Amino acid sequence: MLQKKVCILGPTGVGKTSLIKQFVDGIFSDKYLTSIGVKIDKKIVSDIYTPTQLMIWDLEGIDKYCGFNPRYLRGAAAYVVVMDHTRTSSFSEAIEIFKDAQRHTDSPAILIVNKADLPCTVQWREDEVKQIAGLFSHCFHTSAKTGQGVKDMFTHLAKLSTE
Amino acid sequence: MTSEKASQDKKEAANGGNEQAQLDALRTILYGTLEKRVCDTLRSQQRELVRDNISEALHDREQQDGTIQKVIQPMVARSVENSIASQRTEFINYLYPIVGSLVRKSVSVFISDFIEKTNELIENSFTIKGLKWRVQAWRSGIRFSDYVASQTFLFQIQQVFLIHRETGSLLHTVAANIQHHQDADLISAMLTAISDFVADSFMDGSYEQQLDVIKTEKFTLLLKSTPQIMLVAAYNGNLSPKASQKLQLTLEDIHKIYRSELKNFAGDIAQFKSTDSLLNGCLISEAKSPETQGKKFPIWGTLVFVGIIALISLYAFGWWQTSHIVDKIKQLPKSPGITITQIDTEGWKDIALSVLRDRHAQPISDWLSDIDTSFVSINQDEFISVDIQIVQQKIRQQMVQYPNVNYDASKQALIGSLQRGQRQSLLNNLQTIPGYADLQVDISQLDTIDIKVDLSQSTAVLEQTFVQLIGEISKQQLAFDSGESDIEQSQLSQIALLSARFTDIKRIAKRLNRSASLIIVGASDTSGDSAYNKRLSDIRAQNVKQALVQQGADASTLFAVGIGEISLEGNVKATRKVLFNVIFTDLAQVNNEAEF
């Protein structure tokens, strides 16, 4: 079995930690996010060709006052950028984070549009959406509340990290 | 290519390049064209070259830094594993001669270890010191084993982690206690994150601060790093410099030996399993108190061990006793009338014995008198034995009632004399004995004694005869023709018989203390005159009386009476008769009534 490090990035409040909680078992509490800016969980994904244990680094929410620690991205086989389709600002913030991450790693990335259980309040132009989606390896619509798309996303993330 | 390089180097040398460039140029001039030839020559002779020097080279390298055995050890282990798997039979043949010694040694080491550990356990648990430690451990909120370790050792390295620095992946871990393995991979990743956090938070210009030690109340983490890996040792106590140095050396060895694996690491941690022996070498501990350093006699462990051996011996002896007794019972000489149906060992010192016993056989307790039956439970059922000795015993028992008869068992004969009735009774009783018929006892010498019985004096006989005679007389009847009353000649014999019978009655009555009289009743038919017929019947009765007296009957006891006509339907001749009836009385009763 392989062991791969993957990182979850995104603005504050988009549901990164909730997404991970839907999927994994952890031993460390969420307080580590606020104390050192990262919390680590693990999950074995076995329904792919090579079973893989994902070490999921949940990085604290990033905003204009506080960027993420690029050191945490070191060695990541893939990473995820999460945004919230009920909040317009999270869209642009996610793009900024992605561009910032690209400066420190060339690992593949997945775009997550979270809170799919809520009605979309963001109005995007179609060409805008296509352009952004094209930058990522894949785009998933997920709901941490209902679990929609979460398992598929992590399975794809595991496949991506082993390619 | 070589000539181009030579000309380039020459240009650089000509242009006053640096010393290195000049050296390179010189080298190229001297060896440039020969470089390939030299390499080819070396290549063709490399086998001989290596063959000639490999032993020395290995020896020298091993002496230098000891890495040869570290590199070879995992290869040898894998090789042995594969060989055993593919050549199992050969290995069995190789190892078979030494297995006995190995087992003996192993058992000896096991026993020593067991005694030591038991001694330690008892010393730590059941002594004053042990109890104190338990209280202290409870107060501190740590496990007793950890507290013992902290009291026993100056330091003890509990667990070692080998971590890939860049990804935080746990490459391998070893622990002194298997319980420390939980979620080691998450801990490793968090340690990496914390190290990154510290490096980032306390950056001094471009110099990154490295996290060396994380200290808590109960344990300490020592972090040693190279650019690619981190070795983290979790220990308690105060680590000696020697132990720290050992960790550093191990880290460097791993870095050196697994350089290419680390360089190309893509998440496959299985390739680092072979660091097991290197990491296990880091699980160092150093004992604390001087008295534990010397070898002391493990008294408690020895006592426990001796106790266990004694219990096992006792148990084994008990089992031996049980099976010995079972064998003894099975080998007992057969007792007549006793048959063993089942004998089972129910448990330790518990035997169940089921027997069938004839009532005339010897008691079971006597039969088993030579055996310790304290843990034998006997279930006894009755049965009827046809064993010869039992049958003979039963015959003897019957003989007790017949002291005049002797049973000779050797000849199978009954000898003696018995009255007929007794003889028959004895033989009947003997026939009821099961198995008697098979013995074919000879009864030819069992004589019969016939006894004459004079019943004449017997009251019962007399009584019966008396009644019988009365009945005979009552049946007698003398018939007369019409108008006739004389006794005919042909009737005299009947008269004589009547007289004789009445005389007998008189005689017997006397012996029975009775008085008896004969009533002679004359009767006539209804033809003619009734008064005439009355007189006629009377005359008839008197004539018969006279005839009886003449025959010898006592006249005083004869009473004749005529009753006249008897009217009887049918044959009237039947009424022209004289009838007889005997009356008697008990004289004793008469006397008693008279007295009263």
mmCIF file of C-alpha atoms in Angstrom, chain B residues 125-325:
data_model
loop_
_atom_site.group_PDB
_atom_site.id
_atom_site.type_symbol
_atom_site.label_atom_id
_atom_site.label_comp_id
_atom_site.label_asym_id
_atom_site.label_seq_id
_atom_site.Cartn_x
_atom_site.Cartn_y
_atom_site.Cartn_z
ATOM 1 C CA SER B 125 3.934 -6.153 42.629
ATOM 2 C CA PHE B 126 3.891 -7.894 45.934
ATOM 3 C CA THR B 127 6.707 -6.290 47.821
ATOM 4 C CA ILE B 128 6.509 -3.028 49.776
ATOM 5 C CA LYS B 129 8.484 -1.321 47.025
ATOM 6 C CA GLY B 130 6.139 -2.672 44.390
ATOM 7 C CA LEU B 131 3.066 -1.513 46.267
ATOM 8 C CA LYS B 132 4.580 1.934 46.760
ATOM 9 C CA TRP B 133 5.258 2.162 43.048
ATOM 10 C CA ARG B 134 1.682 1.180 42.283
ATOM 11 C CA VAL B 135 0.400 3.993 44.476
ATOM 12 C CA GLN B 136 2.804 6.455 42.889
ATOM 13 C CA ALA B 137 1.830 5.383 39.388
ATOM 14 C CA TRP B 138 -1.859 5.776 40.245
ATOM 15 C CA ARG B 139 -1.252 9.219 41.714
ATOM 16 C CA SER B 140 0.734 10.263 38.658
ATOM 17 C CA GLY B 141 -1.928 8.922 36.339
ATOM 18 C CA ILE B 142 0.475 6.827 34.293
ATOM 19 C CA ARG B 143 0.568 3.125 33.671
ATOM 20 C CA PHE B 144 2.322 1.006 36.228
ATOM 21 C CA SER B 145 4.670 -0.479 33.614
ATOM 22 C CA ASP B 146 5.733 3.022 32.553
ATOM 23 C CA TYR B 147 6.312 4.011 36.144
ATOM 24 C CA VAL B 148 8.374 0.868 36.758
ATOM 25 C CA ALA B 149 10.409 1.712 33.684
ATOM 26 C CA SER B 150 10.990 5.233 34.921
ATOM 27 C CA GLN B 151 12.101 3.949 38.301
ATOM 28 C CA THR B 152 14.170 1.141 36.942
ATOM 29 C CA PHE B 153 15.996 2.835 34.118
ATOM 30 C CA LEU B 154 18.137 5.934 33.820
ATOM 31 C CA PHE B 155 16.545 6.216 30.474
ATOM 32 C CA GLN B 156 14.653 3.949 28.153
ATOM 33 C CA ILE B 157 13.920 4.631 24.519
ATOM 34 C CA GLN B 158 10.349 3.466 24.058
ATOM 35 C CA GLN B 159 9.789 4.045 20.375
ATOM 36 C CA VAL B 160 11.697 5.205 17.312
ATOM 37 C CA PHE B 161 10.127 6.801 14.234
ATOM 38 C CA LEU B 162 11.737 7.128 10.828
ATOM 39 C CA ILE B 163 9.991 9.960 8.967
ATOM 40 C CA HIS B 164 10.257 11.299 5.450
ATOM 41 C CA ARG B 165 10.798 15.002 6.011
ATOM 42 C CA GLU B 166 9.187 16.381 2.946
ATOM 43 C CA THR B 167 5.886 14.493 3.082
ATOM 44 C CA GLY B 168 5.797 13.649 6.800
ATOM 45 C CA SER B 169 5.220 10.000 5.878
ATOM 46 C CA LEU B 170 6.164 7.410 8.453
ATOM 47 C CA LEU B 171 8.726 5.205 6.751
ATOM 48 C CA HIS B 172 9.096 2.758 9.609
ATOM 49 C CA THR B 173 8.743 2.564 13.391
ATOM 50 C CA VAL B 174 9.800 0.186 16.133
ATOM 51 C CA ALA B 175 8.689 0.168 19.736
ATOM 52 C CA ALA B 176 9.780 -1.499 22.934
ATOM 53 C CA ASN B 177 6.113 -2.080 23.777
ATOM 54 C CA ILE B 178 3.680 -3.074 21.045
ATOM 55 C CA GLN B 179 1.017 -0.791 22.553
ATOM 56 C CA HIS B 180 2.942 2.250 21.470
ATOM 57 C CA HIS B 181 2.201 1.617 17.827
ATOM 58 C CA GLN B 182 -1.152 3.299 17.691
ATOM 59 C CA ASP B 183 -1.560 5.870 14.889
ATOM 60 C CA ALA B 184 2.195 6.278 14.549
ATOM 61 C CA ASP B 185 1.706 7.577 11.001
ATOM 62 C CA LEU B 186 -0.553 10.430 12.132
ATOM 63 C CA ILE B 187 1.863 11.299 14.915
ATOM 64 C CA SER B 188 4.722 11.395 12.410
ATOM 65 C CA ALA B 189 2.813 13.678 10.082
ATOM 66 C CA MET B 190 1.916 16.039 12.926
ATOM 67 C CA LEU B 191 5.528 16.071 14.123
ATOM 68 C CA THR B 192 6.548 17.100 10.639
ATOM 69 C CA ALA B 193 3.906 19.820 10.631
ATOM 70 C CA ILE B 194 5.077 21.022 14.043
ATOM 71 C CA SER B 195 8.689 21.036 12.860
ATOM 72 C CA ASP B 196 7.657 23.058 9.837
ATOM 73 C CA PHE B 197 5.673 25.388 12.061
ATOM 74 C CA VAL B 198 8.654 25.942 14.356
ATOM 75 C CA ALA B 199 11.017 26.433 11.420
ATOM 76 C CA ASP B 200 8.638 28.942 9.923
ATOM 77 C CA SER B 201 7.799 30.742 13.148
ATOM 78 C CA PHE B 202 11.339 31.153 14.442
ATOM 79 C CA MET B 203 13.127 31.805 11.187
ATOM 80 C CA ASP B 204 16.274 33.836 11.763
ATOM 81 C CA GLY B 205 16.840 35.540 8.467
ATOM 82 C CA SER B 206 17.328 32.775 6.022
ATOM 83 C CA TYR B 207 18.408 30.321 8.712
ATOM 84 C CA GLU B 208 15.631 27.958 9.705
ATOM 85 C CA GLN B 209 15.454 26.836 13.301
ATOM 86 C CA GLN B 210 15.252 23.071 13.653
ATOM 87 C CA LEU B 211 13.186 21.421 16.341
ATOM 88 C CA ASP B 212 15.505 19.178 18.349
ATOM 89 C CA VAL B 213 13.655 18.153 21.468
ATOM 90 C CA ILE B 214 10.037 18.112 22.568
ATOM 91 C CA LYS B 215 9.851 17.586 26.282
ATOM 92 C CA THR B 216 6.793 16.700 28.369
ATOM 93 C CA GLU B 217 6.326 15.637 31.955
ATOM 94 C CA LYS B 218 6.459 11.964 31.186
ATOM 95 C CA PHE B 219 8.520 11.558 28.049
ATOM 96 C CA THR B 220 10.795 13.352 25.637
ATOM 97 C CA LEU B 221 11.037 13.328 21.863
ATOM 98 C CA LEU B 222 14.499 13.680 20.412
ATOM 99 C CA LEU B 223 14.544 14.702 16.744
ATOM 100 C CA LYS B 224 17.522 14.044 14.530
ATOM 101 C CA SER B 225 17.335 15.172 10.912
ATOM 102 C CA THR B 226 19.032 14.909 7.611
ATOM 103 C CA PRO B 227 17.790 16.765 4.524
ATOM 104 C CA GLN B 228 15.511 13.886 3.621
ATOM 105 C CA ILE B 229 14.679 11.985 6.787
ATOM 106 C CA MET B 230 14.028 12.558 10.418
ATOM 107 C CA LEU B 231 14.666 10.091 13.216
ATOM 108 C CA VAL B 232 12.530 10.668 16.293
ATOM 109 C CA ALA B 233 13.172 8.800 19.511
ATOM 110 C CA ALA B 234 10.571 8.838 22.274
ATOM 111 C CA TYR B 235 12.191 8.122 25.617
ATOM 112 C CA ASN B 236 11.841 8.702 29.293
ATOM 113 C CA GLY B 237 14.567 9.547 31.709
ATOM 114 C CA ASN B 238 17.786 11.323 30.833
ATOM 115 C CA LEU B 239 19.304 10.200 27.579
ATOM 116 C CA SER B 240 23.003 9.570 27.696
ATOM 117 C CA PRO B 241 25.254 11.215 25.103
ATOM 118 C CA LYS B 242 26.222 7.751 23.936
ATOM 119 C CA ALA B 243 22.594 6.939 23.154
ATOM 120 C CA SER B 244 22.156 10.239 21.352
ATOM 121 C CA GLN B 245 25.245 9.510 19.335
ATOM 122 C CA LYS B 246 23.916 6.076 18.489
ATOM 123 C CA LEU B 247 20.739 7.662 17.134
ATOM 124 C CA GLN B 248 22.756 10.062 15.055
ATOM 125 C CA LEU B 249 24.916 7.299 13.642
ATOM 126 C CA THR B 250 21.864 5.211 12.818
ATOM 127 C CA LEU B 251 20.285 8.152 11.050
ATOM 128 C CA GLU B 252 23.399 8.662 8.995
ATOM 129 C CA ASP B 253 23.631 4.969 8.148
ATOM 130 C CA ILE B 254 20.048 4.894 6.955
ATOM 131 C CA HIS B 255 20.570 8.056 4.953
ATOM 132 C CA LYS B 256 23.614 6.521 3.309
ATOM 133 C CA ILE B 257 22.254 3.047 2.690
ATOM 134 C CA TYR B 258 18.836 4.117 1.448
ATOM 135 C CA ARG B 259 19.923 7.182 -0.470
ATOM 136 C CA SER B 260 18.405 6.199 -3.776
ATOM 137 C CA GLU B 261 15.166 4.983 -2.204
ATOM 138 C CA LEU B 262 14.802 8.274 -0.378
ATOM 139 C CA LYS B 263 15.620 10.255 -3.469
ATOM 140 C CA ASN B 264 12.942 8.517 -5.484
ATOM 141 C CA PHE B 265 10.415 8.132 -2.682
ATOM 142 C CA ALA B 266 6.867 8.071 -4.065
ATOM 143 C CA GLY B 267 4.948 6.763 -1.111
ATOM 144 C CA ASP B 268 6.083 3.116 -1.080
ATOM 145 C CA ILE B 269 7.097 2.634 2.538
ATOM 146 C CA ALA B 270 7.494 -1.178 2.229
ATOM 147 C CA GLN B 271 11.048 -0.738 0.976
ATOM 148 C CA PHE B 272 12.048 0.676 4.376
ATOM 149 C CA LYS B 273 10.947 -2.354 6.374
ATOM 150 C CA SER B 274 14.529 -3.583 6.234
ATOM 151 C CA THR B 275 15.554 -0.684 8.523
ATOM 152 C CA ASP B 276 14.012 -2.757 11.293
ATOM 153 C CA SER B 277 17.318 -4.090 12.601
ATOM 154 C CA LEU B 278 18.919 -0.628 12.520
ATOM 155 C CA LEU B 279 16.014 0.970 14.347
ATOM 156 C CA ASN B 280 15.769 -1.857 16.873
ATOM 157 C CA GLY B 281 19.375 -1.130 17.720
ATOM 158 C CA CYS B 282 18.169 2.283 18.871
ATOM 159 C CA LEU B 283 15.780 0.911 21.501
ATOM 160 C CA ILE B 284 18.394 1.393 24.171
ATOM 161 C CA SER B 285 17.880 1.513 27.872
ATOM 162 C CA GLU B 286 20.145 1.941 30.839
ATOM 163 C CA ALA B 287 19.293 0.657 34.295
ATOM 164 C CA LYS B 288 19.184 3.077 37.191
ATOM 165 C CA SER B 289 20.144 1.646 40.579
ATOM 166 C CA PRO B 290 23.500 0.019 41.190
ATOM 167 C CA GLU B 291 21.992 -2.996 42.910
ATOM 168 C CA THR B 292 20.124 -3.978 39.788
ATOM 169 C CA GLN B 293 23.296 -4.047 37.789
ATOM 170 C CA GLY B 294 24.709 -7.022 39.616
ATOM 171 C CA LYS B 295 23.256 -10.447 38.979
ATOM 172 C CA LYS B 296 21.165 -11.326 42.030
ATOM 173 C CA PHE B 297 19.481 -14.588 42.742
ATOM 174 C CA PRO B 298 15.827 -14.418 41.652
ATOM 175 C CA ILE B 299 14.379 -15.879 44.837
ATOM 176 C CA TRP B 300 10.736 -15.131 44.147
ATOM 177 C CA GLY B 301 10.832 -16.325 40.606
ATOM 178 C CA THR B 302 12.569 -19.488 41.708
ATOM 179 C CA LEU B 303 9.959 -20.084 44.395
ATOM 180 C CA VAL B 304 7.125 -19.613 41.918
ATOM 181 C CA PHE B 305 8.857 -21.834 39.420
ATOM 182 C CA VAL B 306 9.478 -24.518 42.045
ATOM 183 C CA GLY B 307 5.851 -24.206 43.141
ATOM 184 C CA ILE B 308 4.627 -24.659 39.587
ATOM 185 C CA ILE B 309 6.884 -27.661 39.114
ATOM 186 C CA ALA B 310 5.672 -29.112 42.414
ATOM 187 C CA LEU B 311 2.039 -28.649 41.403
ATOM 188 C CA ILE B 312 2.673 -30.227 38.023
ATOM 189 C CA SER B 313 4.498 -33.100 39.692
ATOM 190 C CA LEU B 314 1.710 -33.592 42.179
ATOM 191 C CA TYR B 315 -0.816 -33.533 39.399
ATOM 192 C CA ALA B 316 1.205 -35.969 37.335
ATOM 193 C CA PHE B 317 1.654 -38.244 40.340
ATOM 194 C CA GLY B 318 -2.071 -38.150 40.946
ATOM 195 C CA TRP B 319 -2.721 -39.185 37.364
ATOM 196 C CA TRP B 320 -0.161 -41.947 37.630
ATOM 197 C CA GLN B 321 -1.778 -43.165 40.838
ATOM 198 C CA THR B 322 -5.170 -43.127 39.192
ATOM 199 C CA SER B 323 -4.074 -45.148 36.181
ATOM 200 C CA HIS B 324 -2.075 -47.492 38.418
ATOM 201 C CA ILE B 325 -5.119 -48.246 40.515
#
